[in-house]
Each structure stands twice: as structure tokens, then as C-alpha cells.
Amino acid sequence: MTQVVIVEDEPLAAQKLSRQLKNIDPDIEILATLDSVAKAVDFLSSRTVDLIFLDIHLGDDLSFSIFEKLQVKVPVIFTTAYDQYAIKAFKVNSIDYLLKPVNKTDLKQALEKFYEQRPGQQAPIDYQSLINSLQSGSSESYQSRFLVYKGDKVKSIEVETVAYFFAEGKHVYLVDKGGQQYLLDYTLDKLKECLDPQYFFRINRQFIIHIQAIEEMTAYTKGRIKIDLNPAAKKEAIVSIERASTFKTWLNK
């Protein structure tokens, strides 16, 4: 029995990965699905596991901060939607990674590589070196422009002109500071990975907003926050309960 922990702050992504793992190997036991650095540190401080699947960007911090808080001695497979510099760093440091959305073939290959490693034979991973590499190259990690569509027209939008992104049904749209709306060939999960977290925040499952797009904020029920966006959004933008505390910290940086 292989005991696995999934650290992922998107419930649907975590559920999908869990199903894929069980389909590939029914002997895998998912000990926990954790959605933050704090929960991961708390769990891993008192439990022994065989393998960790770790999302890069979590709601409360980058997942690499886990390695600054405790010593991780088990193999880690990182998951990322879009982070070119991180991928380069993983290759240099011989760390496995999977691109989102995770497909079954890549996941199976990563598991096979894990199973082929004999206990005690795995080379120690220099997580601090990885963290340093990512920090020194962080400016290369974020996307500077997006290819968008409006009818049969295609154009490139500079990220500095973006007010927010929102999901509607199966589609994701970019809204610029002038109020123009464009169809975007991205998921919000993927966008979260390639946007600078200093300026962009995912407030719920439907919205990723730029800090300068916040017109006004109002206390809402159950500790949530209602945001009036500029330009105005077609539907309410409310910070979810799970993200409210992290959102306040983000505003106060």
C-alpha cells in the first residue's frame, strides 16, 4: 500500500488527481487532501507518508515554504499549470513535476519512476537550491501578455491593462481596464499559476482580480467580503469564506 498526500487548494483538481491515482493503482491510499501550507506542515509534522503531490501556488503561500518549516525526506511530485522557470528549475534539481491539467499518461509515468526507485536509493533533493533558483528568476515566471479573441478578431493584451478575469460556464474571459471583454483560451487554474500574485488574487471559483480593479469593499455574511469592481462586473464578486483571511493578508502586504 502506497500512502499519498495531495496538497492542492482547488477542490476539483484535487478530486480529479485522487480519482486518477486510484484508477492507475488501486493500492494507493490517499491519506489526506490539504489545501494550504499551514495544513500541510501540521499534517506532515506528525505523519509519515510515501509520496507527496504538491501544487506550487497555494492560497496562503508558495508551497516551497513547506520545506522552510520542516524537513521533508519523501519524494515530491509538483503540479503546475504554467510556470516556465519552475519547470527549468525542476529539471536542474531532478524533481518530478506534472503540468495541469494532469493527464493519465504523465501521471502513470511519474508513478512508475517513483516505484522504480529503491528505498534509500533516492538522491537527496536540494530544496533550498530550488527555492533560491525560483526566487532569482521569479520575474521570468509571470506572463506579460495574453492572446484573446472577440468574434473573428484576435489580439494581444498586455497584462498591465487587465482589470480581472472571470469564468462563465465553460469559458473564461479577460476584462481590461476600459471595460472591454475578451474570450481567453485559459482556465482560471492555469491563470493563477502565470499571474504575479503581488497584483492578482483569485477571490473565488469565478474571479481573479487585479488589486487596482477594486473600487469598494463591503463586509458580507459569514466573514466574506463583497467587492465592487471597476469596470463593473456582470455578476457579484464575493471573496469566498476559504479565501477571506488570505485575501485580507494580501491586501495588507
mmCIF file of C-alpha atoms in Angstrom:
data_model
loop_
_atom_site.group_PDB
_atom_site.id
_atom_site.type_symbol
_atom_site.label_atom_id
_atom_site.label_comp_id
_atom_site.label_asym_id
_atom_site.label_seq_id
_atom_site.Cartn_x
_atom_site.Cartn_y
_atom_site.Cartn_z
ATOM 1 C CA MET A 1 0.000 0.000 0.000
ATOM 2 C CA THR A 2 1.436 3.362 -1.077
ATOM 3 C CA GLN A 3 0.378 6.195 1.212
ATOM 4 C CA VAL A 4 -0.050 9.509 -0.586
ATOM 5 C CA VAL A 5 -0.857 13.078 0.441
ATOM 6 C CA ILE A 6 -2.263 15.601 -2.039
ATOM 7 C CA VAL A 7 -1.619 19.284 -1.323
ATOM 8 C CA GLU A 8 -3.888 21.259 -3.659
ATOM 9 C CA ASP A 9 -6.146 24.261 -2.999
ATOM 10 C CA GLU A 10 -8.509 23.664 -5.921
ATOM 11 C CA PRO A 11 -11.073 21.039 -4.790
ATOM 12 C CA LEU A 12 -11.928 19.870 -8.312
ATOM 13 C CA ALA A 13 -8.263 19.432 -9.240
ATOM 14 C CA ALA A 14 -7.635 17.517 -6.013
ATOM 15 C CA GLN A 15 -10.630 15.247 -6.614
ATOM 16 C CA LYS A 16 -9.561 14.563 -10.189
ATOM 17 C CA LEU A 17 -5.992 13.710 -9.163
ATOM 18 C CA SER A 18 -7.288 11.405 -6.434
ATOM 19 C CA ARG A 19 -9.517 9.542 -8.921
ATOM 20 C CA GLN A 20 -6.682 9.236 -11.438
ATOM 21 C CA LEU A 21 -4.316 7.811 -8.839
ATOM 22 C CA LYS A 22 -6.837 5.192 -7.690
ATOM 23 C CA ASN A 23 -7.579 4.231 -11.300
ATOM 24 C CA ILE A 24 -3.885 3.738 -12.052
ATOM 25 C CA ASP A 25 -3.115 1.885 -8.834
ATOM 26 C CA PRO A 26 -5.964 0.715 -6.542
ATOM 27 C CA ASP A 27 -3.382 0.038 -3.812
ATOM 28 C CA ILE A 28 -2.719 3.759 -3.404
ATOM 29 C CA GLU A 29 -4.157 5.153 -0.188
ATOM 30 C CA ILE A 30 -4.910 8.888 -0.114
ATOM 31 C CA LEU A 31 -4.198 9.775 3.499
ATOM 32 C CA ALA A 32 -5.249 13.409 3.177
ATOM 33 C CA THR A 33 -6.082 16.200 0.762
ATOM 34 C CA LEU A 34 -4.762 19.502 2.142
ATOM 35 C CA ASP A 35 -5.392 22.974 0.737
ATOM 36 C CA SER A 36 -2.757 25.157 2.405
ATOM 37 C CA VAL A 37 0.857 25.355 3.528
ATOM 38 C CA ALA A 38 -0.268 25.561 7.161
ATOM 39 C CA LYS A 39 -2.332 22.372 6.958
ATOM 40 C CA ALA A 40 0.436 20.544 5.084
ATOM 41 C CA VAL A 41 3.049 21.479 7.677
ATOM 42 C CA ASP A 42 0.753 20.436 10.514
ATOM 43 C CA PHE A 43 -0.044 17.068 8.906
ATOM 44 C CA LEU A 44 3.461 16.200 7.738
ATOM 45 C CA SER A 45 4.970 17.144 11.091
ATOM 46 C CA SER A 46 3.217 14.201 12.745
ATOM 47 C CA ARG A 47 2.642 11.668 9.946
ATOM 48 C CA THR A 48 4.871 9.555 7.707
ATOM 49 C CA VAL A 49 3.886 9.228 4.038
ATOM 50 C CA ASP A 50 5.407 7.622 0.942
ATOM 51 C CA LEU A 51 4.758 10.308 -1.662
ATOM 52 C CA ILE A 52 3.509 13.907 -1.800
ATOM 53 C CA PHE A 53 1.740 15.591 -4.718
ATOM 54 C CA LEU A 54 2.275 19.308 -4.250
ATOM 55 C CA ASP A 55 0.680 22.254 -6.049
ATOM 56 C CA ILE A 56 3.045 25.230 -6.416
ATOM 57 C CA HIS A 57 0.696 28.118 -5.637
ATOM 58 C CA LEU A 58 -1.469 27.591 -2.548
ATOM 59 C CA GLY A 59 -3.917 30.017 -1.014
ATOM 60 C CA ASP A 60 -1.685 31.045 1.893
ATOM 61 C CA ASP A 61 1.777 30.871 0.286
ATOM 62 C CA LEU A 62 4.003 29.183 -2.272
ATOM 63 C CA SER A 63 4.254 25.502 -1.407
ATOM 64 C CA PHE A 64 8.056 25.733 -1.286
ATOM 65 C CA SER A 65 7.705 27.422 2.089
ATOM 66 C CA ILE A 66 6.779 23.990 3.471
ATOM 67 C CA PHE A 67 10.438 22.987 3.103
ATOM 68 C CA GLU A 68 11.489 26.038 5.108
ATOM 69 C CA LYS A 69 9.273 24.971 8.003
ATOM 70 C CA LEU A 70 10.101 21.264 8.224
ATOM 71 C CA GLN A 71 12.430 18.666 6.770
ATOM 72 C CA VAL A 72 10.749 16.649 4.023
ATOM 73 C CA LYS A 73 12.502 13.343 3.329
ATOM 74 C CA VAL A 74 9.991 11.688 0.995
ATOM 75 C CA PRO A 75 9.642 12.085 -2.792
ATOM 76 C CA VAL A 76 7.603 15.017 -4.057
ATOM 77 C CA ILE A 77 5.847 15.387 -7.407
ATOM 78 C CA PHE A 78 4.981 19.014 -8.085
ATOM 79 C CA THR A 79 1.951 20.066 -10.119
ATOM 80 C CA THR A 80 1.786 23.348 -12.013
ATOM 81 C CA ALA A 81 -0.480 24.901 -14.619
ATOM 82 C CA TYR A 82 2.097 27.305 -16.067
ATOM 83 C CA ASP A 83 5.484 28.231 -14.737
ATOM 84 C CA GLN A 84 8.293 28.003 -17.280
ATOM 85 C CA TYR A 85 11.052 28.972 -14.888
ATOM 86 C CA ALA A 86 9.859 26.488 -12.283
ATOM 87 C CA ILE A 87 9.914 23.703 -14.866
ATOM 88 C CA LYS A 88 13.504 24.610 -15.719
ATOM 89 C CA ALA A 89 14.417 24.551 -12.019
ATOM 90 C CA PHE A 90 12.764 21.153 -11.532
ATOM 91 C CA LYS A 91 14.841 19.687 -14.353
ATOM 92 C CA VAL A 92 18.050 21.091 -12.901
ATOM 93 C CA ASN A 93 17.242 19.705 -9.456
ATOM 94 C CA SER A 94 15.916 16.337 -10.739
ATOM 95 C CA ILE A 95 12.456 16.859 -9.274
ATOM 96 C CA ASP A 96 9.382 15.382 -10.924
ATOM 97 C CA TYR A 97 6.611 17.722 -11.999
ATOM 98 C CA LEU A 98 3.282 17.421 -13.797
ATOM 99 C CA LEU A 99 1.626 20.069 -15.914
ATOM 100 C CA LYS A 100 -2.034 20.830 -15.256
ATOM 101 C CA PRO A 101 -4.450 19.628 -16.329
ATOM 102 C CA VAL A 102 -2.745 16.384 -15.325
ATOM 103 C CA ASN A 103 -3.241 13.632 -17.870
ATOM 104 C CA LYS A 104 -3.266 9.946 -17.038
ATOM 105 C CA THR A 105 -0.230 9.059 -19.168
ATOM 106 C CA ASP A 106 2.073 11.598 -17.495
ATOM 107 C CA LEU A 107 0.788 10.646 -14.059
ATOM 108 C CA LYS A 108 1.375 6.962 -14.723
ATOM 109 C CA GLN A 109 4.945 7.650 -15.876
ATOM 110 C CA ALA A 110 5.659 9.723 -12.769
ATOM 111 C CA LEU A 111 4.355 6.919 -10.554
ATOM 112 C CA GLU A 112 6.412 4.332 -12.413
ATOM 113 C CA LYS A 113 9.529 6.435 -11.845
ATOM 114 C CA PHE A 114 8.662 6.624 -8.146
ATOM 115 C CA TYR A 115 8.106 2.849 -7.898
ATOM 116 C CA GLU A 116 11.409 2.132 -9.673
ATOM 117 C CA GLN A 117 13.363 3.975 -7.003
ATOM 118 C CA ARG A 118 14.610 1.581 -4.368
ATOM 119 C CA PRO A 119 14.027 2.589 -0.752
ATOM 120 C CA GLY A 120 17.006 4.540 0.484
ATOM 121 C CA GLN A 121 18.459 4.932 -3.006
ATOM 122 C CA GLN A 122 16.866 8.258 -3.856
ATOM 123 C CA ALA A 123 19.347 11.104 -4.064
ATOM 124 C CA PRO A 124 18.591 13.850 -1.555
ATOM 125 C CA ILE A 125 16.766 16.798 -3.109
ATOM 126 C CA ASP A 126 18.259 20.229 -2.528
ATOM 127 C CA TYR A 127 15.013 22.106 -1.911
ATOM 128 C CA GLN A 128 16.840 25.234 -0.774
ATOM 129 C CA SER A 129 18.681 25.377 -4.085
ATOM 130 C CA LEU A 130 15.354 25.095 -5.879
ATOM 131 C CA ILE A 131 13.846 27.886 -3.791
ATOM 132 C CA ASN A 132 16.850 30.125 -4.476
ATOM 133 C CA SER A 133 16.625 29.407 -8.208
ATOM 134 C CA LEU A 134 12.948 30.285 -8.289
ATOM 135 C CA GLN A 135 13.430 33.472 -6.308
ATOM 136 C CA SER A 136 16.290 34.665 -8.502
ATOM 137 C CA GLY A 137 14.284 34.018 -11.624
ATOM 138 C CA SER A 138 10.835 34.976 -10.393
ATOM 139 C CA SER A 139 10.472 37.810 -12.898
ATOM 140 C CA GLU A 140 10.507 35.205 -15.688
ATOM 141 C CA SER A 141 7.670 33.238 -14.138
ATOM 142 C CA TYR A 142 4.808 35.568 -14.933
ATOM 143 C CA GLN A 143 3.107 36.124 -18.242
ATOM 144 C CA SER A 144 3.339 39.607 -19.775
ATOM 145 C CA ARG A 145 0.572 39.368 -22.405
ATOM 146 C CA PHE A 146 -2.395 37.232 -23.423
ATOM 147 C CA LEU A 147 -3.769 36.221 -26.805
ATOM 148 C CA VAL A 148 -7.520 36.924 -26.778
ATOM 149 C CA TYR A 149 -10.496 36.569 -29.106
ATOM 150 C CA LYS A 150 -13.511 38.733 -29.890
ATOM 151 C CA GLY A 151 -15.665 37.358 -32.688
ATOM 152 C CA ASP A 152 -13.269 36.594 -35.543
ATOM 153 C CA LYS A 153 -10.709 39.122 -34.258
ATOM 154 C CA VAL A 154 -7.543 38.104 -32.433
ATOM 155 C CA LYS A 155 -5.308 40.457 -30.458
ATOM 156 C CA SER A 156 -2.637 40.512 -27.774
ATOM 157 C CA ILE A 157 -3.452 42.181 -24.441
ATOM 158 C CA GLU A 158 -0.714 43.462 -22.113
ATOM 159 C CA VAL A 159 -1.159 42.147 -18.568
ATOM 160 C CA GLU A 160 -0.831 45.717 -17.220
ATOM 161 C CA THR A 161 -4.157 46.591 -18.865
ATOM 162 C CA VAL A 162 -6.099 43.712 -17.275
ATOM 163 C CA ALA A 163 -8.714 44.515 -14.620
ATOM 164 C CA TYR A 164 -9.906 40.970 -13.914
ATOM 165 C CA PHE A 165 -10.684 37.522 -15.294
ATOM 166 C CA PHE A 166 -13.938 35.660 -14.781
ATOM 167 C CA ALA A 167 -15.366 32.254 -15.623
ATOM 168 C CA GLU A 168 -18.821 31.757 -17.079
ATOM 169 C CA GLY A 169 -19.877 28.217 -17.845
ATOM 170 C CA LYS A 170 -17.004 26.535 -19.680
ATOM 171 C CA HIS A 171 -15.481 29.835 -20.843
ATOM 172 C CA VAL A 172 -13.034 32.275 -19.273
ATOM 173 C CA TYR A 173 -12.984 35.966 -20.133
ATOM 174 C CA LEU A 174 -10.485 38.778 -19.704
ATOM 175 C CA VAL A 175 -11.847 42.241 -18.909
ATOM 176 C CA ASP A 176 -9.495 45.158 -19.486
ATOM 177 C CA LYS A 177 -9.442 48.473 -17.624
ATOM 178 C CA GLY A 178 -11.579 50.039 -20.348
ATOM 179 C CA GLY A 179 -14.347 47.504 -19.785
ATOM 180 C CA GLN A 180 -13.721 45.520 -22.972
ATOM 181 C CA GLN A 181 -14.361 41.784 -22.589
ATOM 182 C CA TYR A 182 -12.423 39.101 -24.484
ATOM 183 C CA LEU A 183 -12.611 35.323 -24.663
ATOM 184 C CA LEU A 184 -9.480 33.669 -23.341
ATOM 185 C CA ASP A 185 -8.184 30.145 -24.013
ATOM 186 C CA TYR A 186 -7.190 29.507 -20.383
ATOM 187 C CA THR A 187 -8.697 28.030 -17.252
ATOM 188 C CA LEU A 188 -8.641 30.018 -14.008
ATOM 189 C CA ASP A 189 -6.369 27.320 -12.548
ATOM 190 C CA LYS A 190 -3.864 27.939 -15.315
ATOM 191 C CA LEU A 191 -4.156 31.714 -14.999
ATOM 192 C CA LYS A 192 -3.450 31.590 -11.272
ATOM 193 C CA GLU A 193 -0.083 29.991 -11.991
ATOM 194 C CA CYS A 194 1.097 32.564 -14.546
ATOM 195 C CA LEU A 195 -0.073 35.821 -12.923
ATOM 196 C CA ASP A 196 2.022 37.827 -10.472
ATOM 197 C CA PRO A 197 0.428 37.226 -7.024
ATOM 198 C CA GLN A 198 1.562 40.684 -5.942
ATOM 199 C CA TYR A 199 -1.152 42.178 -8.151
ATOM 200 C CA PHE A 200 -3.660 39.393 -8.864
ATOM 201 C CA PHE A 201 -5.763 37.365 -6.430
ATOM 202 C CA ARG A 202 -8.282 34.595 -7.009
ATOM 203 C CA ILE A 203 -11.195 35.575 -4.775
ATOM 204 C CA ASN A 204 -13.434 32.596 -5.605
ATOM 205 C CA ARG A 205 -14.063 29.976 -8.292
ATOM 206 C CA GLN A 206 -15.283 32.595 -10.774
ATOM 207 C CA PHE A 207 -12.935 35.597 -10.398
ATOM 208 C CA ILE A 208 -9.257 36.526 -10.451
ATOM 209 C CA ILE A 209 -8.939 40.268 -9.868
ATOM 210 C CA HIS A 210 -6.224 42.916 -10.147
ATOM 211 C CA ILE A 211 -5.765 44.947 -6.978
ATOM 212 C CA GLN A 212 -6.295 48.197 -8.895
ATOM 213 C CA ALA A 213 -9.701 46.974 -10.112
ATOM 214 C CA ILE A 214 -11.096 47.128 -6.561
ATOM 215 C CA GLU A 215 -13.449 50.097 -6.361
ATOM 216 C CA GLU A 216 -15.001 49.402 -2.971
ATOM 217 C CA MET A 217 -15.232 46.585 -0.427
ATOM 218 C CA THR A 218 -18.102 45.750 1.917
ATOM 219 C CA ALA A 219 -18.315 43.288 4.805
ATOM 220 C CA TYR A 220 -20.574 40.405 3.797
ATOM 221 C CA THR A 221 -22.155 37.416 5.521
ATOM 222 C CA LYS A 222 -20.059 34.728 7.242
ATOM 223 C CA GLY A 223 -16.873 36.810 7.152
ATOM 224 C CA ARG A 224 -16.883 37.174 3.390
ATOM 225 C CA ILE A 225 -16.156 40.410 1.517
ATOM 226 C CA LYS A 226 -18.195 41.850 -1.342
ATOM 227 C CA ILE A 227 -16.127 43.701 -3.945
ATOM 228 C CA ASP A 228 -17.323 46.387 -6.330
ATOM 229 C CA LEU A 229 -15.057 46.172 -9.363
ATOM 230 C CA ASN A 230 -14.069 48.891 -11.809
ATOM 231 C CA PRO A 231 -15.103 48.329 -14.535
ATOM 232 C CA ALA A 232 -18.260 46.812 -13.074
ATOM 233 C CA ALA A 233 -18.700 43.038 -13.328
ATOM 234 C CA LYS A 234 -21.842 41.369 -14.643
ATOM 235 C CA LYS A 235 -22.187 39.275 -11.500
ATOM 236 C CA GLU A 236 -21.313 39.734 -7.852
ATOM 237 C CA ALA A 237 -17.664 39.380 -6.889
ATOM 238 C CA ILE A 238 -17.559 37.972 -3.368
ATOM 239 C CA VAL A 239 -14.458 36.655 -1.636
ATOM 240 C CA SER A 240 -15.165 33.069 -0.575
ATOM 241 C CA ILE A 241 -15.060 32.010 3.065
ATOM 242 C CA GLU A 242 -11.969 29.868 2.426
ATOM 243 C CA ARG A 243 -10.043 32.774 0.845
ATOM 244 C CA ALA A 244 -11.208 35.680 3.038
ATOM 245 C CA SER A 245 -8.373 35.518 5.576
ATOM 246 C CA THR A 246 -5.671 35.159 2.911
ATOM 247 C CA PHE A 247 -7.266 37.967 0.894
ATOM 248 C CA LYS A 248 -7.013 40.354 3.862
ATOM 249 C CA THR A 249 -3.355 39.420 4.310
ATOM 250 C CA TRP A 250 -2.761 40.037 0.592
ATOM 251 C CA LEU A 251 -4.327 43.500 0.829
ATOM 252 C CA ASN A 252 -2.102 44.355 3.756
ATOM 253 C CA LYS A 253 1.222 43.461 2.135
#
